[in-house]
Every structure is written in C-alpha cells, then in structure tokens.
Short mmCIF file of C-alpha atoms in Angstrom, two decimals:
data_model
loop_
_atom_site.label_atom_id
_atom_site.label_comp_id
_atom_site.label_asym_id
_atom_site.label_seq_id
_atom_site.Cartn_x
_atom_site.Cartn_y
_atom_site.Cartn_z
CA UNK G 38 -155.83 60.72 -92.08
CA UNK G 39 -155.20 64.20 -92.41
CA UNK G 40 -152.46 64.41 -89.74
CA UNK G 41 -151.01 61.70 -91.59
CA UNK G 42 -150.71 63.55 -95.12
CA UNK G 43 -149.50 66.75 -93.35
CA UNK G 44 -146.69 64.20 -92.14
CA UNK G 45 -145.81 62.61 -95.38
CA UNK G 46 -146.18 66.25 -97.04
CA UNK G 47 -143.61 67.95 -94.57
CA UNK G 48 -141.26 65.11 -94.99
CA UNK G 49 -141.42 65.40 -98.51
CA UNK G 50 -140.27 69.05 -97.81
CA UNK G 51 -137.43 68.12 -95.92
CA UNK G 52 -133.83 68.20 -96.93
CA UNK G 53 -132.97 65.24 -95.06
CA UNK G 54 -132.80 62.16 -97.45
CA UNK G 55 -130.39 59.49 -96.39
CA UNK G 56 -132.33 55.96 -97.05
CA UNK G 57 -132.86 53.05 -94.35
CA UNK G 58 -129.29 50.86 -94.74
CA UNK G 59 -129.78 47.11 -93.29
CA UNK G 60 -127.13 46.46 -91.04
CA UNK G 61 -124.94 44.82 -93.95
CA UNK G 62 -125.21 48.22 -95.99
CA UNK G 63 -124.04 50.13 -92.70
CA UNK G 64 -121.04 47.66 -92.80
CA UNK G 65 -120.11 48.48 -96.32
CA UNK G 66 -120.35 52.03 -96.28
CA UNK G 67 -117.45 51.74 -93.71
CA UNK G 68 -115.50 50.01 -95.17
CA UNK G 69 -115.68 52.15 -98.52
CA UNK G 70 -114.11 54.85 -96.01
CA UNK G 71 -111.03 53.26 -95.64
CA UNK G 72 -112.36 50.67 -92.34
CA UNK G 73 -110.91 48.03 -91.90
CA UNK G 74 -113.03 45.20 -90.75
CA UNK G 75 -111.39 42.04 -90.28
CA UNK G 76 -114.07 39.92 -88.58
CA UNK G 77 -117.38 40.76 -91.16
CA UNK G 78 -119.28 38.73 -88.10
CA UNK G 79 -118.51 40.42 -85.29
CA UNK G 80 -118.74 43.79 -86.74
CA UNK G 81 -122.34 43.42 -88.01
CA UNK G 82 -123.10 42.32 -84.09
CA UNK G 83 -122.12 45.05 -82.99
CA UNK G 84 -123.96 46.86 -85.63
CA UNK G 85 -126.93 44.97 -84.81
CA UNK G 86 -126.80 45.95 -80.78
CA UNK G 87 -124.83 49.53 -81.14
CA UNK G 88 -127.01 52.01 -83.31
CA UNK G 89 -124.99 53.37 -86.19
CA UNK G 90 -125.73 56.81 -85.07
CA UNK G 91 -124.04 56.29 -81.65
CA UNK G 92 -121.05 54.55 -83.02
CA UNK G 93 -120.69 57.63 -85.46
CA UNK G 94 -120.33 59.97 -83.03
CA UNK G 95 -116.93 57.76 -81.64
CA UNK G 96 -115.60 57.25 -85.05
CA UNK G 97 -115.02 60.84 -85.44
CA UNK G 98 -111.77 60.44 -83.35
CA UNK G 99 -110.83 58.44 -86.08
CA UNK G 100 -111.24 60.10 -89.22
CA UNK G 101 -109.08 62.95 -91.58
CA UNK G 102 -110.79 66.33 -90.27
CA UNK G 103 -113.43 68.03 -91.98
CA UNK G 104 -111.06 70.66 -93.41
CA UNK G 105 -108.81 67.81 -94.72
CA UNK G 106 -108.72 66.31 -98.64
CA UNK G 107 -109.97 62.83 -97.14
CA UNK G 108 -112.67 64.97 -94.81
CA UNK G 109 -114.69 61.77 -93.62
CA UNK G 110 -112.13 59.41 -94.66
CA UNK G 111 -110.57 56.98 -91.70
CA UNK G 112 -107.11 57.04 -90.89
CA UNK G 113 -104.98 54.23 -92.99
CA UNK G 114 -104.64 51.35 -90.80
CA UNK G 115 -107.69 52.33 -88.56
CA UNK G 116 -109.89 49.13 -87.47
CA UNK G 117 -113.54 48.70 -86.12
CA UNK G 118 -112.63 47.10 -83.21
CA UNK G 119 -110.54 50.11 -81.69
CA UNK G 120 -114.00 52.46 -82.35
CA UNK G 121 -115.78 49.87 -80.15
CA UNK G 122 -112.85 49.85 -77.46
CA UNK G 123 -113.54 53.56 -77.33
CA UNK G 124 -117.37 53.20 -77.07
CA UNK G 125 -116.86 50.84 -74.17
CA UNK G 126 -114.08 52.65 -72.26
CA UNK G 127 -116.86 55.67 -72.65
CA UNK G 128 -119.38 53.45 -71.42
CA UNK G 129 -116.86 52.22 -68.49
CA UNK G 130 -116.22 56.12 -68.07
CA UNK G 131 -119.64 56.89 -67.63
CA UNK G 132 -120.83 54.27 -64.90
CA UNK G 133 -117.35 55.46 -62.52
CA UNK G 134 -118.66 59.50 -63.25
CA UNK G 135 -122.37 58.40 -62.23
CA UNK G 136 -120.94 56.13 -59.18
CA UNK G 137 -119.23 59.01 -57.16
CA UNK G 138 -121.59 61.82 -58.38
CA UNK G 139 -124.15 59.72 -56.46
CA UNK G 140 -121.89 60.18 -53.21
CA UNK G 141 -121.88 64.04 -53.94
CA UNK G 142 -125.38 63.92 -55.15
CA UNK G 143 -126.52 62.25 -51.41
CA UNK G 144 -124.25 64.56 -49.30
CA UNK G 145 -125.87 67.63 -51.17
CA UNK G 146 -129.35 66.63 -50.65
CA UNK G 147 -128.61 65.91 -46.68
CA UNK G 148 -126.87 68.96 -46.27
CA UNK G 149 -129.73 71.28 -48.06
CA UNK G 150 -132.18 69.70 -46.12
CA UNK G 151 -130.36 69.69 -42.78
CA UNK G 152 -129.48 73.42 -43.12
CA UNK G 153 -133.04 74.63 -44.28
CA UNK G 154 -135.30 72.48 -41.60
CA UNK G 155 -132.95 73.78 -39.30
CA UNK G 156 -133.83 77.54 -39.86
CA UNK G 157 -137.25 77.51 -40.87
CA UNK G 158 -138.79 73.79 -39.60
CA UNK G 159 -139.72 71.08 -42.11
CA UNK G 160 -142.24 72.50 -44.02
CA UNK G 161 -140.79 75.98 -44.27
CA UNK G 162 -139.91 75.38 -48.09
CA UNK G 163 -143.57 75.71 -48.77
CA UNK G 164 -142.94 79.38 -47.86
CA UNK G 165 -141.67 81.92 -50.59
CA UNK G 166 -140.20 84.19 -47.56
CA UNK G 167 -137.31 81.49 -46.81
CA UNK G 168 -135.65 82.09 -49.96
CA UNK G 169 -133.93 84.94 -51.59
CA UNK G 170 -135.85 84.91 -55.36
CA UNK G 171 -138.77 86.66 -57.08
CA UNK G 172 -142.38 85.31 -56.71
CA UNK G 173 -142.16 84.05 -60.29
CA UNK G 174 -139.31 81.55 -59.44
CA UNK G 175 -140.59 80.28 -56.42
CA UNK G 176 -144.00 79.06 -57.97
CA UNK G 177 -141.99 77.44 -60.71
CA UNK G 178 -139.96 75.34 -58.14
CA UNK G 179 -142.98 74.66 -55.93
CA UNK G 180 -144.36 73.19 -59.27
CA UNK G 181 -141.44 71.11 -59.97
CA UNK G 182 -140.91 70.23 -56.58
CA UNK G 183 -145.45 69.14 -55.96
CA UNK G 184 -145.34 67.35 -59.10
CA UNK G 185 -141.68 64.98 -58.73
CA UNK G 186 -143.66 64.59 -55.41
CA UNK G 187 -146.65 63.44 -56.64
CA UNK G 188 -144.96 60.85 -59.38
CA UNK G 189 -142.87 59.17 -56.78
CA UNK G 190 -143.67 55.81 -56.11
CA UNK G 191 -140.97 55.34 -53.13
CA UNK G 192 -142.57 53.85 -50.13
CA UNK G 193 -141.96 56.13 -47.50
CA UNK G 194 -143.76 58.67 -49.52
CA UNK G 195 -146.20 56.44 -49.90
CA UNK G 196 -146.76 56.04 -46.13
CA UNK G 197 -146.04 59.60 -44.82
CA UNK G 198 -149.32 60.52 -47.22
CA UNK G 199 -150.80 57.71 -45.56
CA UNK G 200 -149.86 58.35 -42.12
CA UNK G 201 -150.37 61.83 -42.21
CA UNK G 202 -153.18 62.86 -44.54
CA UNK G 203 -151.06 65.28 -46.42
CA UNK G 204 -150.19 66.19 -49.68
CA UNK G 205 -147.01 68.33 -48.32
CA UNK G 206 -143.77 66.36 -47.39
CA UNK G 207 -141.31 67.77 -45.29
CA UNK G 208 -138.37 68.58 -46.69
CA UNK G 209 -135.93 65.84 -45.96
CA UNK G 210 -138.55 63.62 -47.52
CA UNK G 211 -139.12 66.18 -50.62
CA UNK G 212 -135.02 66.26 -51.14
CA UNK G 213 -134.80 62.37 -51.91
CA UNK G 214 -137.20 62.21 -54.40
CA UNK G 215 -136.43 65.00 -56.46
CA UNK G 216 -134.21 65.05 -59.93
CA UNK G 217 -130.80 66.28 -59.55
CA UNK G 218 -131.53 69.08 -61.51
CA UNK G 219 -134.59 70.23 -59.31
CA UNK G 220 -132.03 70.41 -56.72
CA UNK G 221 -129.71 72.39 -58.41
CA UNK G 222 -132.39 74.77 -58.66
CA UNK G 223 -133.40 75.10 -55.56
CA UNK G 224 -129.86 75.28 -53.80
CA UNK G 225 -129.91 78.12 -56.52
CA UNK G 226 -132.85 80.33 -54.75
CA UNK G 227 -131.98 79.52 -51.13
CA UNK G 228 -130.82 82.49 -49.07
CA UNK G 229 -127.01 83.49 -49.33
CA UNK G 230 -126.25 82.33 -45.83
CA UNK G 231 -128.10 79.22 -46.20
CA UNK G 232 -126.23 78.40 -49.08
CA UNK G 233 -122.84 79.41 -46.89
CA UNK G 234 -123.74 76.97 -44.60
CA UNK G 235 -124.50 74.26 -46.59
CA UNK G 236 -121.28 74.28 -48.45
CA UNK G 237 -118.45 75.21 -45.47
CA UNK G 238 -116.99 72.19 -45.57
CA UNK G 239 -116.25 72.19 -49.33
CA UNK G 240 -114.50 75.23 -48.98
CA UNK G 241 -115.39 77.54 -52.17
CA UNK G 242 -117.90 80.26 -52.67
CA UNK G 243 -121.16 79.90 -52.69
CA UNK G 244 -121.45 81.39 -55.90
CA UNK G 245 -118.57 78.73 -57.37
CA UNK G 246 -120.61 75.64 -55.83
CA UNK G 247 -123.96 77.00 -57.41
CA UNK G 248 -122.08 76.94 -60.92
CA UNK G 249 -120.10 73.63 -60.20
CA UNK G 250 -123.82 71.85 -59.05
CA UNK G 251 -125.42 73.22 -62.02
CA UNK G 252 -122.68 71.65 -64.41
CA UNK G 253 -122.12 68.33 -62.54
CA UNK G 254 -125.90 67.96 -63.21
CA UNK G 255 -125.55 68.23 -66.83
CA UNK G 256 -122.60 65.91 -66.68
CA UNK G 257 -124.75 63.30 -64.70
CA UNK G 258 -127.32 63.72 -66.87
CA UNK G 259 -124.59 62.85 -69.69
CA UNK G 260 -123.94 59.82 -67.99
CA UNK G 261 -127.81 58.85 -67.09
CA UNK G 262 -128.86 59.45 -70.79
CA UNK G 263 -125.57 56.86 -72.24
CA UNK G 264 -124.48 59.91 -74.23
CA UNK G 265 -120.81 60.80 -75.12
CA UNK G 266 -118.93 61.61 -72.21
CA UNK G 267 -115.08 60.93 -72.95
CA UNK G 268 -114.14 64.42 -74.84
CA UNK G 269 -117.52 65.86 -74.71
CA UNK G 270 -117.21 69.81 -74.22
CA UNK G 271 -119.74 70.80 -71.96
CA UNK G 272 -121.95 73.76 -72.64
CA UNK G 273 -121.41 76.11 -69.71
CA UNK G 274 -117.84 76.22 -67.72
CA UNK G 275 -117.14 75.21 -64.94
CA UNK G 276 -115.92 78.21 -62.27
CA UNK G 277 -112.98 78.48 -60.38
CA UNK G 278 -112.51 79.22 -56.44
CA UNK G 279 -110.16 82.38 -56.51
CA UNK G 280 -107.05 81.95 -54.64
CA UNK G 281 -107.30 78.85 -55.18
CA UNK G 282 -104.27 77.27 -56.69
CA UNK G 283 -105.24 73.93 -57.34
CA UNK G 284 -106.85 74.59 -60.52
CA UNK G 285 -104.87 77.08 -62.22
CA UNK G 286 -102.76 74.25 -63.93
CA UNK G 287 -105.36 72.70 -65.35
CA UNK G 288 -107.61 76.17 -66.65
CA UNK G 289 -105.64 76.01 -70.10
CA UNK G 290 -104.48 72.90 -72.52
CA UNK G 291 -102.55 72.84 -75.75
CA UNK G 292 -103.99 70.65 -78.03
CA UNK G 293 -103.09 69.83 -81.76
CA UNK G 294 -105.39 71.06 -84.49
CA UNK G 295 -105.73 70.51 -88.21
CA UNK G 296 -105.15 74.57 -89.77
CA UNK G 297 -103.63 75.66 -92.82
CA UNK G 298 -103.07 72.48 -94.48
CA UNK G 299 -101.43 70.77 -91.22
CA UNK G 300 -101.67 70.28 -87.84
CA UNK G 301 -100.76 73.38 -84.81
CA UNK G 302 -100.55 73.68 -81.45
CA UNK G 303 -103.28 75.85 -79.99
CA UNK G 304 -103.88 76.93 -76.61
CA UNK G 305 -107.44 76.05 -75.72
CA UNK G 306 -110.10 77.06 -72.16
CA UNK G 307 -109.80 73.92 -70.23
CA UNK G 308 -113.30 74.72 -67.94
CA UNK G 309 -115.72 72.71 -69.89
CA UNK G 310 -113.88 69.12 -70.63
CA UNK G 311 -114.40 65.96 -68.89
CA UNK G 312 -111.34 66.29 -67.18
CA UNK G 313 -112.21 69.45 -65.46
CA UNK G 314 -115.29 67.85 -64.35
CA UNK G 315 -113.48 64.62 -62.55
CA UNK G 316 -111.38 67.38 -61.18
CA UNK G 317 -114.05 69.18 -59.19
CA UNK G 318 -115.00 65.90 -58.55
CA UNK G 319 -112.04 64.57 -56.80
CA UNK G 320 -112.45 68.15 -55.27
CA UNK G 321 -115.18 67.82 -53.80
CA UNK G 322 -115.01 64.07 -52.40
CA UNK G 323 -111.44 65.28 -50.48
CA UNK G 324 -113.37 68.32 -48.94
CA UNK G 325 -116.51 66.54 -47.48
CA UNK G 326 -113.92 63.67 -46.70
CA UNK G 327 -115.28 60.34 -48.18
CA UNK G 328 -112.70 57.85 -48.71
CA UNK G 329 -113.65 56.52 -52.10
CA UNK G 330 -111.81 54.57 -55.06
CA UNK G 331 -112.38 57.41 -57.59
CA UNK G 332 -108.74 57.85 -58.61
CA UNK G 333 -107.52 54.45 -58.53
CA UNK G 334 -110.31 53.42 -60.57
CA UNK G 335 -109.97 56.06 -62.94
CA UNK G 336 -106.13 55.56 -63.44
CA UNK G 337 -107.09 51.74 -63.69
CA UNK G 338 -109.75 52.46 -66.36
CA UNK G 339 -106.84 54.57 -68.21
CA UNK G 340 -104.14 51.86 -68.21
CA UNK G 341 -106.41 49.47 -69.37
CA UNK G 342 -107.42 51.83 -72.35
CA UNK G 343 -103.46 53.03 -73.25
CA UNK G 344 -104.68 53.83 -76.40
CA UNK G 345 -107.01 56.56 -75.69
CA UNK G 346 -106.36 60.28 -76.61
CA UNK G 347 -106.50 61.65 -73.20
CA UNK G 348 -105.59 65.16 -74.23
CA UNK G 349 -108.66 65.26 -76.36
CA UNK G 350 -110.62 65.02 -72.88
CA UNK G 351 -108.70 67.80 -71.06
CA UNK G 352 -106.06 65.47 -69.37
CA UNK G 353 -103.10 68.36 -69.20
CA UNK G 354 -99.35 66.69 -68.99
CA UNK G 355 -98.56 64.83 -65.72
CA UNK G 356 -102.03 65.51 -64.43
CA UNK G 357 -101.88 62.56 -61.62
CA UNK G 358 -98.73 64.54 -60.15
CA UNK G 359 -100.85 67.64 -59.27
CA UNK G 360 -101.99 68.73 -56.11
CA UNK G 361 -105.72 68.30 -56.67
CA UNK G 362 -104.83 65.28 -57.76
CA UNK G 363 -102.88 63.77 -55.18
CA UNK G 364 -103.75 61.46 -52.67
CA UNK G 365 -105.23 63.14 -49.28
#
C-alpha cells in the first residue's frame, strides 16, 4: 500500500501529462495535423496492431521541421498509408540487416573459437593469462560468459554437462551460446595477435574490426529489438581501414536541412548511418567470400519502395556504381 502511494505521489509530480486516447482519438489527432486519411477503417487497424508511439517515430519524415511555422504539422497532401509503407519497408529493412549479420555473426564466432583453442586448448579461456586485459575485465567476461552458459537451454549444452560432469564448456561450445554482444567483448580482450589472426581474411586492422563488431552489434540489436533502423544515426562511428579507398566516397553526404527560414545544403559525417553499416557489411561478406543475395535484395527492397528518402539513410549519389559496391 505504501509503495503504491509513493507511485501515485511521484506521478503526480511528474511533468508528463498526455491522457490515454482510444484508438479513434489517436486517429483524430492526426488528422487535425493536416493527415489525410482516406480509409477511417483501415487506418484505425493499423492503429489497433501498430502502437502510436512506434508509428510516431516514422511520421517524423513527414512533417514541417521543428524550427518551421507548421513545426508538427504534416506536409499538404501527405497520407497515412505512405507512413505505414515506410514502417514496413523498415520492417522489410530490418529482417535483410539481421539475415546476413547472422552469416557474419557465425563466421566470427568459428573463427574466435578456432584461433583461441588452437593456442591455448579448449578450456584455455577460463585462464586470465590468454588475454591481453586487466584482472577487473576478465572476471566481468567470465561472469557474462558462466551465466549466458548457465541460461542456455540448447541441447548440446545440455548433454556435454551431462556427459562430462562439468560446469565449464569448451570454448567452441561457450561461443554459440553467447549474445552477440558478449562476443564483441571478448574478441575485444583477446591478445593482439590472436585478434590478427582471426580477422586476416577480412583484410583491415584489428583495431578497425574491433570498432566495426562493436557497432554491427548495436545495429543487430536495432534490428532484434524492431526499433527504427532506416535513417537511424547510430551512436558511435563506424572506423575506416586506412589506405583503404573504398570508403572514402561514402565518409561524407550532403544532405538538405531546414536553417534560416529555408532549406541548405550541408555537408554531414557519413560513419554512423545505415548505409555505412550495409557498407561494411557488403565488406565484409566479399572478404570472407560468401556468395549471398545481400545486394540484389537490397536494390530489390529499394525499387519496390521508390518513394523512400534514401539520402536521409546515408545512400550518397550513384552509390550501387562504387567499388565496394560492385559485384565481386
């Protein structure tokens, strides 16, 4: 009872005061911004499966800019129905991202394993003297890396514990089981030369592949968690191999902006959009060789989506025509 009247008292406190709006309400306030809603039916079904909050965050592309006299107005002429062909090209986007990072995600886990057993036997993970980090850092991952362990409910754990009377997997067992991100981390603290080994066949740094693992996690878990993917700006940027020509086209975009009363051209870092991403991407499946569909799918998703503001996810001019881009 108490909890409960601390509750109601701190929400009482809060700033935050936007009322419950049934599905119909949602629908009118809409249209009130200028939304045009032809089909009253279909719109409130999609209201009724998509969660207004979601759909808001897609209907941005579609509205005056904040620093505009209509801020939060749509665009004359704009419809529901293109706002839900942009959720579901995002949604199409995401399941083709989450597809061939699985491909990358497999190849990284063999090769980590591979290399490591290799030098220091199956078990030598457990051992703080096969990697190159402070003591602190190690007993974090061994955490991580006991308890995603312990959680799994994949058979062949199952029956190696069985089998073997052992709460310690070796390591091309432990690698399967563990979340991308774990595995990010522990590429991270592996020795230098370990981590030179493990990436030779993509061809960059070490250093460059620590940074591109560590963002292609983030973008996975993008795509795991249904969030925004299409022009989402990432929070770290992605690194570039240095003499590397490939990417310097794509490093910098132009993009229109709403200053001064009217919309500029400004010159923008290109590291941390979507497009970057599929770039490293399309990289990386080239350099470890799989033959996949990625870019014909992709280029198929865009046709079918013409109306889609490509620059807006870091698509610079002619981008299909580049070398990191072309067929291998």
């Amino acid at each position: 009872m108490l909890n409960s009247q601390l509750q109601q008292l701190k929400n009482s406190n809060s700033s935050y005061k936007k009322p419950h709006l049934s599905f119909e309400k949602q629908l009118e306030h809409l249209k009130s911004k200028g939304l045009i809603v032809p089909n009253e039916a279909y719109a409130l079904k999609k209201l009724s499966h998509l969660n207004y909050y979601r759909l808001s965050a897609y209907s941005l592309n579609f509205k005056y800019p904040k620093e505009s006299e209509k801020a939060d107005d749509f665009y004359e002429g704009t419809e529901f129905r293109e706002i839900i062909q942009l959720y579901d090209f995002d949604a199409k986007l995401r399941r083709l991202i989450f597809g061939v990072l699985e491909t990358i995600e497999v190849y990284i886990r063999t090769q980590i394993a591979y290399v490591h057993t290799s030098n220091y036997e199956a078990f030598g993970y457990l051992e703080d003297e096969n990697f190159q980090c402070n003591r602190e850092d190690f007993e974090k991952l061994m955490k991580d890396i006991k308890s995603e362990s312990k959680r799994s409910d994949e058979k062949f754990i199952k029956h190696f514990k069985n089998k073997y009377n052992s709460t310690d997997l070796p390591l091309w067992s432990v690698v399967e089981v563990l979340s991308l991100g774990t595995v990010s981390r522990l590429f991270s603290l592996l020795k230098v030369d370990d981590k030179k080994e493990i990436v030779k066949d993509i061809g960059v740094h070490q250093k460059v592949f620590q940074n591109w693992l560590h963002a292609l996690t983030i973008v996975r878990n993008m795509c795991a968690h249904h969030s925004r993917t299409w022009n989402k700006q990432l929070r770290i940027q992605f690194a570039i191999p240095t003499k590397n020509l490939q990417f310097e086209p794509i490093r910098k975009i132009t993009k229109k902006r709403f200053s001064n009363g009217k919309m500029q051209d400004r010159e923008y870092d290109n590291k941390s959009s979507i497009f970057f991403a599929l770039s490293v991407i399309k990289y990386i499946l080239d350099s470890i060789g799989e033959e996949v569909d990625f870019v014909e799918e992709l280029k198929d998703l865009l046709n079918s989506h013409p109306n889609i503001d490509k620059n807006s996810m870091g698509f610079v001019d002619k981008w299909e025509k580049l070398d990191i881009w072309s067929n291998v």
